[in-house]
mmCIF file of C-alpha atoms and ligand atoms in Angstrom:
data_model
loop_
_atom_site.group_PDB
_atom_site.id
_atom_site.type_symbol
_atom_site.label_atom_id
_atom_site.label_comp_id
_atom_site.label_asym_id
_atom_site.label_seq_id
_atom_site.Cartn_x
_atom_site.Cartn_y
_atom_site.Cartn_z
ATOM 1 C CA MET A 3 -0.010 0.006 -0.023
ATOM 2 C CA THR A 4 1.187 3.581 -0.687
ATOM 3 C CA GLN A 5 2.736 5.272 2.321
ATOM 4 C CA ALA A 6 2.491 8.903 3.347
ATOM 5 C CA LYS A 7 4.202 10.380 6.274
ATOM 6 C CA ILE A 8 2.016 13.436 6.342
ATOM 7 C CA GLY A 9 -1.801 13.391 6.753
ATOM 8 C CA ILE A 10 -4.240 16.249 6.414
ATOM 9 C CA ILE A 11 -7.831 16.139 7.836
ATOM 10 C CA GLY A 12 -10.021 18.929 6.263
ATOM 11 C CA GLY A 13 -13.082 20.075 8.098
ATOM 12 C CA SER A 14 -16.129 22.100 7.237
ATOM 13 C CA GLY A 15 -15.546 23.878 3.893
ATOM 14 C CA LEU A 16 -12.203 22.097 3.233
ATOM 15 C CA TYR A 17 -13.406 19.028 1.427
ATOM 16 C CA LYS A 18 -10.344 18.728 -0.966
ATOM 17 C CA MET A 19 -6.770 20.002 -1.429
ATOM 18 C CA GLU A 20 -6.838 21.936 -4.728
ATOM 19 C CA ALA A 21 -3.082 21.669 -5.147
ATOM 20 C CA LEU A 22 -2.830 17.864 -4.773
ATOM 21 C CA GLN A 23 -1.344 16.164 -7.845
ATOM 22 C CA GLU A 24 -1.211 12.515 -9.047
ATOM 23 C CA VAL A 25 -4.332 11.905 -6.989
ATOM 24 C CA ARG A 26 -5.407 8.453 -6.003
ATOM 25 C CA GLU A 27 -8.410 7.425 -3.823
ATOM 26 C CA VAL A 28 -7.524 4.870 -1.313
ATOM 27 C CA LYS A 29 -10.576 3.034 0.253
ATOM 28 C CA ILE A 30 -9.333 1.545 3.641
ATOM 29 C CA ASP A 31 -11.265 -0.822 5.926
ATOM 30 C CA THR A 32 -10.166 -0.728 9.480
ATOM 31 C CA PRO A 33 -10.939 -2.917 12.587
ATOM 32 C CA PHE A 34 -12.982 0.115 13.681
ATOM 33 C CA GLY A 35 -15.083 0.435 10.541
ATOM 34 C CA SER A 36 -14.769 2.636 7.539
ATOM 35 C CA PRO A 37 -13.375 6.248 7.616
ATOM 36 C CA SER A 38 -15.565 9.232 6.765
ATOM 37 C CA ASP A 39 -14.574 8.889 3.066
ATOM 38 C CA ALA A 40 -11.919 7.403 0.954
ATOM 39 C CA LEU A 41 -8.425 8.818 1.641
ATOM 40 C CA ILE A 42 -6.933 10.884 -1.147
ATOM 41 C CA VAL A 43 -3.318 10.242 -1.610
ATOM 42 C CA GLY A 44 -1.262 12.647 -3.858
ATOM 43 C CA GLN A 45 1.733 14.914 -4.151
ATOM 44 C CA LEU A 46 1.845 18.208 -2.490
ATOM 45 C CA SER A 47 4.939 20.332 -2.637
ATOM 46 C CA GLY A 48 6.750 17.275 -3.966
ATOM 47 C CA THR A 49 5.802 15.131 -1.029
ATOM 48 C CA THR A 50 3.275 12.293 -0.736
ATOM 49 C CA VAL A 51 0.406 13.182 1.574
ATOM 50 C CA ALA A 52 -2.900 11.640 2.485
ATOM 51 C CA PHE A 53 -5.948 13.861 2.659
ATOM 52 C CA LEU A 54 -9.402 12.966 4.425
ATOM 53 C CA SER A 55 -12.584 15.005 4.442
ATOM 54 C CA ARG A 56 -13.601 14.706 8.066
ATOM 55 C CA HIS A 57 -17.429 14.975 7.408
ATOM 56 C CA GLY A 58 -17.160 13.187 4.009
ATOM 57 C CA ARG A 59 -16.820 15.024 0.748
ATOM 58 C CA ASN A 60 -20.612 15.735 0.772
ATOM 59 C CA HIS A 61 -20.557 16.669 4.416
ATOM 60 C CA HIS A 62 -22.956 13.932 5.427
ATOM 61 C CA LEU A 63 -21.739 13.130 9.037
ATOM 62 C CA ILE A 64 -22.575 15.117 12.056
ATOM 63 C CA PRO A 65 -19.766 15.422 14.645
ATOM 64 C CA SER A 66 -21.293 12.774 16.909
ATOM 65 C CA GLU A 67 -21.304 10.355 13.956
ATOM 66 C CA LEU A 68 -17.719 10.819 12.891
ATOM 67 C CA PRO A 69 -15.836 7.574 12.875
ATOM 68 C CA PHE A 70 -12.851 9.025 14.659
ATOM 69 C CA ARG A 71 -11.067 5.735 15.372
ATOM 70 C CA ALA A 72 -11.461 4.557 11.760
ATOM 71 C CA ASN A 73 -10.151 7.996 10.461
ATOM 72 C CA ILE A 74 -7.030 7.820 12.629
ATOM 73 C CA TYR A 75 -6.450 4.139 12.170
ATOM 74 C CA ALA A 76 -6.736 4.590 8.347
ATOM 75 C CA MET A 77 -3.981 7.393 8.537
ATOM 76 C CA LYS A 78 -1.787 5.061 10.670
ATOM 77 C CA THR A 79 -2.225 2.336 8.072
ATOM 78 C CA LEU A 80 -0.903 4.702 5.528
ATOM 79 C CA GLY A 81 2.187 5.336 7.663
ATOM 80 C CA VAL A 82 1.082 8.893 8.617
ATOM 81 C CA GLU A 83 3.467 10.261 11.392
ATOM 82 C CA TYR A 84 2.414 13.962 11.223
ATOM 83 C CA LEU A 85 -1.319 14.947 11.060
ATOM 84 C CA ILE A 86 -2.520 18.478 10.280
ATOM 85 C CA SER A 87 -6.132 19.121 11.281
ATOM 86 C CA ALA A 88 -7.878 22.138 9.716
ATOM 87 C CA SER A 89 -11.134 23.313 11.343
ATOM 88 C CA ALA A 90 -13.754 25.901 11.456
ATOM 89 C CA VAL A 91 -14.155 27.398 14.786
ATOM 90 C CA GLY A 92 -16.063 30.101 16.624
ATOM 91 C CA SER A 93 -14.260 32.752 18.732
ATOM 92 C CA LEU A 94 -14.711 33.025 22.373
ATOM 93 C CA GLN A 95 -12.583 36.127 22.755
ATOM 94 C CA GLU A 96 -12.851 39.669 21.381
ATOM 95 C CA LYS A 97 -9.280 39.803 20.140
ATOM 96 C CA VAL A 98 -9.696 36.697 18.121
ATOM 97 C CA LYS A 99 -11.600 37.873 15.069
ATOM 98 C CA PRO A 100 -13.515 36.130 12.354
ATOM 99 C CA LEU A 101 -10.958 35.283 9.536
ATOM 100 C CA ASP A 102 -8.131 35.031 12.035
ATOM 101 C CA MET A 103 -6.066 31.805 12.323
ATOM 102 C CA VAL A 104 -5.399 30.019 15.644
ATOM 103 C CA VAL A 105 -2.871 27.221 16.116
ATOM 104 C CA CYS A 106 -4.460 25.773 19.273
ATOM 105 C CA ASP A 107 -2.238 24.120 21.854
ATOM 106 C CA GLN A 108 -4.884 23.034 24.461
ATOM 107 C CA PHE A 109 -8.308 21.532 24.760
ATOM 108 C CA ILE A 110 -11.308 21.542 27.104
ATOM 109 C CA ASP A 111 -13.573 18.526 26.623
ATOM 110 C CA ARG A 112 -17.348 19.131 26.618
ATOM 111 C CA THR A 113 -18.210 16.118 24.439
ATOM 112 C CA LYS A 114 -20.576 13.508 25.765
ATOM 113 C CA ASN A 115 -20.803 10.805 23.054
ATOM 114 C CA ARG A 116 -17.526 10.154 21.335
ATOM 115 C CA GLU A 117 -15.295 7.065 20.804
ATOM 116 C CA SER A 118 -12.041 8.474 21.865
ATOM 117 C CA THR A 119 -9.828 5.509 22.718
ATOM 118 C CA PHE A 120 -8.319 2.437 20.977
ATOM 119 C CA PHE A 121 -8.003 0.678 24.258
ATOM 120 C CA GLY A 122 -10.247 -1.591 26.267
ATOM 121 C CA GLU A 123 -11.207 -5.164 25.400
ATOM 122 C CA GLY A 124 -8.402 -6.691 27.522
ATOM 123 C CA ILE A 125 -5.748 -4.038 27.114
ATOM 124 C CA VAL A 126 -5.343 -0.989 29.365
ATOM 125 C CA ALA A 127 -3.115 1.953 28.460
ATOM 126 C CA HIS A 128 -3.075 5.571 29.632
ATOM 127 C CA ILE A 129 -1.287 8.144 27.439
ATOM 128 C CA GLY A 130 -0.074 11.504 28.669
ATOM 129 C CA PHE A 131 -2.308 14.344 27.417
ATOM 130 C CA GLY A 132 -1.094 17.329 29.393
ATOM 131 C CA HIS A 133 0.254 18.829 26.205
ATOM 132 C CA PRO A 134 -2.352 17.358 23.909
ATOM 133 C CA ILE A 135 -0.980 18.829 20.586
ATOM 134 C CA CYS A 136 2.419 18.401 19.138
ATOM 135 C CA GLU A 137 4.453 21.597 19.794
ATOM 136 C CA ALA A 138 6.920 20.860 17.006
ATOM 137 C CA LEU A 139 4.399 20.439 14.374
ATOM 138 C CA SER A 140 2.353 23.434 15.558
ATOM 139 C CA SER A 141 5.523 25.600 15.271
ATOM 140 C CA VAL A 142 5.881 24.570 11.678
ATOM 141 C CA ILE A 143 2.308 25.512 10.924
ATOM 142 C CA ALA A 144 2.595 28.863 12.740
ATOM 143 C CA ASP A 145 5.970 29.641 11.003
ATOM 144 C CA ALA A 146 4.519 28.732 7.697
ATOM 145 C CA ILE A 147 1.678 31.199 8.291
ATOM 146 C CA GLU A 148 4.039 34.008 9.282
ATOM 147 C CA SER A 149 6.282 33.360 6.250
ATOM 148 C CA LEU A 150 3.499 33.694 3.815
ATOM 149 C CA ASN A 151 2.653 37.197 4.829
ATOM 150 C CA LEU A 152 -0.936 36.798 3.751
ATOM 151 C CA PRO A 153 -2.791 40.047 3.751
ATOM 152 C CA ASP A 154 -5.474 40.268 6.474
ATOM 153 C CA VAL A 155 -4.404 36.973 8.167
ATOM 154 C CA ASN A 156 -4.016 37.486 11.781
ATOM 155 C CA LEU A 157 -2.237 34.623 13.595
ATOM 156 C CA HIS A 158 -2.506 33.497 17.197
ATOM 157 C CA ARG A 159 0.293 30.902 17.877
ATOM 158 C CA THR A 160 -1.581 29.455 20.811
ATOM 159 C CA GLY A 161 -5.081 28.944 22.056
ATOM 160 C CA THR A 162 -7.551 26.564 23.857
ATOM 161 C CA TYR A 163 -10.066 24.746 21.735
ATOM 162 C CA LEU A 164 -13.269 23.888 23.574
ATOM 163 C CA CYS A 165 -14.800 20.787 22.021
ATOM 164 C CA MET A 166 -18.523 20.637 22.371
ATOM 165 C CA GLU A 167 -20.933 17.854 21.314
ATOM 166 C CA GLY A 168 -23.229 19.714 18.991
ATOM 167 C CA PRO A 169 -24.567 19.545 16.379
ATOM 168 C CA ALA A 170 -26.681 22.463 17.740
ATOM 169 C CA PHE A 171 -24.557 25.472 18.566
ATOM 170 C CA SER A 172 -24.163 26.596 22.197
ATOM 171 C CA THR A 173 -26.668 28.665 24.291
ATOM 172 C CA LYS A 174 -25.538 32.067 25.234
ATOM 173 C CA ALA A 175 -25.157 31.042 28.899
ATOM 174 C CA GLU A 176 -22.917 28.133 27.727
ATOM 175 C CA SER A 177 -20.915 30.440 25.551
ATOM 176 C CA GLU A 178 -20.346 32.750 28.434
ATOM 177 C CA MET A 179 -19.385 29.895 30.630
ATOM 178 C CA TYR A 180 -16.830 28.652 28.091
ATOM 179 C CA ARG A 181 -15.418 32.227 28.015
ATOM 180 C CA SER A 182 -15.119 32.228 31.773
ATOM 181 C CA PHE A 183 -13.067 28.900 31.429
ATOM 182 C CA GLY A 184 -10.567 30.939 29.418
ATOM 183 C CA ALA A 185 -11.195 29.021 26.246
ATOM 184 C CA THR A 186 -10.133 30.760 23.007
ATOM 185 C CA VAL A 187 -12.193 28.999 20.285
ATOM 186 C CA ILE A 188 -15.073 26.528 20.089
ATOM 187 C CA GLY A 189 -15.526 23.612 17.712
ATOM 188 C CA MET A 190 -17.035 20.129 17.678
ATOM 189 C CA THR A 191 -14.336 17.796 16.401
ATOM 190 C CA ASN A 192 -10.759 18.034 17.217
ATOM 191 C CA LEU A 193 -10.452 16.682 20.728
ATOM 192 C CA PRO A 194 -11.167 13.022 20.143
ATOM 193 C CA GLU A 195 -8.989 13.137 16.998
ATOM 194 C CA ALA A 196 -6.019 14.452 19.044
ATOM 195 C CA LYS A 197 -6.567 11.672 21.722
ATOM 196 C CA LEU A 198 -6.601 8.902 19.219
ATOM 197 C CA ALA A 199 -3.671 10.373 17.275
ATOM 198 C CA ARG A 200 -1.694 10.464 20.573
ATOM 199 C CA GLU A 201 -2.646 6.839 21.388
ATOM 200 C CA SER A 202 -1.393 5.866 17.858
ATOM 201 C CA GLU A 203 1.788 7.944 18.242
ATOM 202 C CA ILE A 204 0.988 10.355 15.510
ATOM 203 C CA ALA A 205 2.028 13.999 16.004
ATOM 204 C CA TYR A 206 -1.208 16.067 15.718
ATOM 205 C CA ALA A 207 -1.629 19.791 15.164
ATOM 206 C CA ASN A 208 -4.473 22.160 14.666
ATOM 207 C CA LEU A 209 -5.122 25.000 12.318
ATOM 208 C CA SER A 210 -8.253 26.720 13.474
ATOM 209 C CA LEU A 211 -10.031 29.057 10.973
ATOM 210 C CA VAL A 212 -12.140 31.542 12.838
ATOM 211 C CA THR A 213 -15.544 31.902 11.300
ATOM 212 C CA ASP A 214 -17.690 33.615 13.863
ATOM 213 C CA TYR A 215 -18.052 35.065 17.359
ATOM 214 C CA ASP A 216 -20.333 32.152 18.489
ATOM 215 C CA CYS A 217 -23.278 33.807 20.283
ATOM 216 C CA TRP A 218 -21.801 35.759 23.192
ATOM 217 C CA HIS A 219 -20.800 38.997 21.370
ATOM 218 C CA PRO A 220 -23.218 41.767 21.856
ATOM 219 C CA GLU A 221 -22.266 43.526 18.668
ATOM 220 C CA HIS A 222 -22.284 40.392 16.311
ATOM 221 C CA ASP A 223 -24.995 38.267 14.995
ATOM 222 C CA HIS A 224 -25.193 34.701 16.454
ATOM 223 C CA VAL A 225 -23.518 31.982 14.587
ATOM 224 C CA THR A 226 -25.153 30.407 11.607
ATOM 225 C CA VAL A 227 -24.021 27.793 9.123
ATOM 226 C CA GLU A 228 -24.283 30.491 6.401
ATOM 227 C CA MET A 229 -22.009 32.841 8.335
ATOM 228 C CA ILE A 230 -19.469 29.943 8.799
ATOM 229 C CA LEU A 231 -19.446 28.938 5.180
ATOM 230 C CA ASP A 232 -19.309 32.533 4.042
ATOM 231 C CA ASN A 233 -16.209 33.183 6.001
ATOM 232 C CA LEU A 234 -14.647 29.931 5.186
ATOM 233 C CA HIS A 235 -14.970 30.532 1.421
ATOM 234 C CA ARG A 236 -13.308 33.863 2.070
ATOM 235 C CA ASN A 237 -10.181 32.185 3.585
ATOM 236 C CA ALA A 238 -10.179 28.656 2.178
ATOM 237 C CA GLU A 239 -7.589 29.767 -0.332
ATOM 238 C CA ASN A 240 -5.397 30.980 2.492
ATOM 239 C CA ALA A 241 -5.926 27.647 4.341
ATOM 240 C CA GLN A 242 -4.827 25.781 1.268
ATOM 241 C CA LYS A 243 -1.662 27.981 0.875
ATOM 242 C CA ILE A 244 -0.846 27.510 4.524
ATOM 243 C CA ILE A 245 -1.162 23.719 4.441
ATOM 244 C CA GLN A 246 1.020 23.654 1.214
ATOM 245 C CA GLU A 247 3.654 25.701 2.789
ATOM 246 C CA THR A 248 3.599 23.574 6.000
ATOM 247 C CA VAL A 249 4.068 20.383 3.911
ATOM 248 C CA ARG A 250 6.895 22.045 1.953
ATOM 249 C CA ARG A 251 8.658 22.925 5.250
ATOM 250 C CA LEU A 252 8.131 19.328 6.596
ATOM 251 C CA SER A 253 9.474 17.875 3.455
ATOM 252 C CA GLU A 254 12.753 19.661 4.248
ATOM 253 C CA ASP A 255 12.830 18.746 7.818
ATOM 254 C CA LEU A 256 10.491 16.445 9.850
ATOM 255 C CA PRO A 257 10.736 17.556 13.447
ATOM 256 C CA LYS A 258 11.287 15.335 16.335
ATOM 257 C CA SER A 259 7.968 14.683 18.205
ATOM 258 C CA LYS A 260 7.364 13.261 21.760
ATOM 259 C CA ALA A 261 4.139 12.053 20.267
ATOM 260 C CA HIS A 262 6.159 9.313 18.457
ATOM 261 C CA SER A 263 6.908 7.470 21.601
ATOM 262 C CA ALA A 264 3.639 8.282 23.568
ATOM 263 C CA LEU A 265 2.722 4.757 24.257
ATOM 264 C CA LYS A 266 6.078 3.771 25.726
ATOM 265 C CA ASN A 267 5.475 3.108 29.427
ATOM 266 C CA GLY A 268 1.772 3.743 28.941
ATOM 267 C CA ILE A 269 0.613 0.111 28.479
ATOM 268 C CA LEU A 270 -0.353 -1.471 31.867
ATOM 269 C CA THR A 271 -1.497 -4.896 30.708
ATOM 270 C CA PRO A 272 1.391 -7.380 30.247
ATOM 271 C CA LEU A 273 1.588 -7.891 26.479
ATOM 272 C CA ASP A 274 1.447 -11.636 26.838
ATOM 273 C CA LYS A 275 -1.855 -11.288 28.778
ATOM 274 C CA ILE A 276 -3.645 -9.241 26.125
ATOM 275 C CA PRO A 277 -6.272 -11.286 24.354
ATOM 276 C CA SER A 278 -5.135 -12.368 20.973
ATOM 277 C CA ALA A 279 -8.098 -10.791 19.123
ATOM 278 C CA THR A 280 -7.360 -7.449 20.790
ATOM 279 C CA ARG A 281 -3.598 -7.770 20.076
ATOM 280 C CA GLU A 282 -4.367 -8.481 16.443
ATOM 281 C CA LYS A 283 -6.858 -5.569 16.216
ATOM 282 C CA LEU A 284 -4.187 -3.178 17.552
ATOM 283 C CA SER A 285 -1.130 -4.671 15.931
ATOM 284 C CA LEU A 286 -0.507 -1.438 14.096
ATOM 285 C CA LEU A 287 -0.052 0.345 17.505
ATOM 286 C CA LEU A 288 1.478 -2.560 19.497
ATOM 287 C CA ASP A 289 3.966 -4.362 17.179
ATOM 288 C CA LYS A 290 6.774 -2.081 17.932
ATOM 289 C CA TYR A 291 6.426 -2.919 21.664
ATOM 290 C CA ILE A 292 6.194 -6.696 21.058
ATOM 291 C CA GLU A 293 9.542 -8.444 20.616
HETATM 292 C C1 LIG B 321 -20.234 23.978 9.666
HETATM 293 S S1 LIG B 321 -20.902 24.298 11.230
HETATM 294 C C2 LIG B 321 -20.049 23.503 12.544
HETATM 295 C C3 LIG B 321 -19.093 22.366 12.186
HETATM 296 O O1 LIG B 321 -17.859 23.086 11.737
HETATM 297 C C4 LIG B 321 -16.748 22.551 12.504
HETATM 298 O O2 LIG B 321 -16.310 21.408 11.820
HETATM 299 P P1 LIG B 321 -14.850 21.098 11.559
HETATM 300 O O3 LIG B 321 -14.052 21.017 12.862
HETATM 301 O O4 LIG B 321 -14.849 19.716 10.875
HETATM 302 O O5 LIG B 321 -14.264 22.141 10.592
HETATM 303 C C5 LIG B 321 -17.394 22.355 13.851
HETATM 304 O O6 LIG B 321 -16.485 21.533 14.583
HETATM 305 C C6 LIG B 321 -18.695 21.746 13.513
HETATM 306 O O7 LIG B 321 -18.475 20.359 13.273
HETATM 307 N N1 LIG B 322 -19.607 28.823 17.053
HETATM 308 C C1 LIG B 322 -19.281 27.590 16.785
HETATM 309 N N2 LIG B 322 -19.498 26.594 17.625
HETATM 310 C C2 LIG B 322 -19.121 25.319 17.396
HETATM 311 N N3 LIG B 322 -18.580 24.961 16.288
HETATM 312 C C3 LIG B 322 -18.263 25.886 15.430
HETATM 313 N N4 LIG B 322 -17.564 25.774 14.207
HETATM 314 C C4 LIG B 322 -17.516 27.128 13.725
HETATM 315 N N5 LIG B 322 -18.128 27.965 14.515
HETATM 316 C C5 LIG B 322 -18.547 27.237 15.635
#
């Protein structure tokens, strides 16, 4: 099977990478079911990358229906070691304006109904998640944004992404509570992805495209899908350029990432006591630790 060290997950409004060349669709079945769509493998900045549309190319999956485990497992199957996640988010802070970009480095979990671990069924493992996003990969993304000098693109190099369940947007009281938590932006997708990426030792980083002020701002209309898509269309071209420049930089120098050894010392169950069906199901994650 084709291998790609770099993966890209595109969110709302980012259903394909325009600059991908020599494109092939790869359908992958995983022990956790089918991913949101076929993975698109192609050349970007002279490097092989794998692209996946998070909600499917026709946006048919709500956040609670996303097959997060299958998506990350499929990336792992292709050999992905660095995963860039692009997402639409609402802003929870005045200084973070619609059309700004935030490279988030923290999460707050407000989801209720997500599959967010590969473990269980006879194997117990606990990964460290204090720093849930790969700092090295985030720096490459943020540096890429700065180097492009895109007019009107305002970058925030850090931020806290509050992940809610959805699909309905927040109430004003919730939005104000999230602001009081100190969260920077709000979305519905990135946290389970980041956990599963960490469990599979993939370096994961986020590029948040700010589309709205959610519903807390007294001088702005409450968020609507129309508002989100309108703003996404306005900066989708910038997002494509940023991802392309990030991949170009990665192709010159793949940074070391602590994520690549996240499972070392994290598995509590003696390897010879893991049921063979579970061992087989997770062989992609476990083989390097089994002599
Ligand atoms: C399009 S409205 C809300 C929807 O957009 C974001 O998706 P993604 O993170 O995949 O860009 C948000 O999380 C919601 O799922
Ligand atoms: N305000 C918002 N809340 C949740 N997800 C979003 N995605 C984009 N804007 C959002």
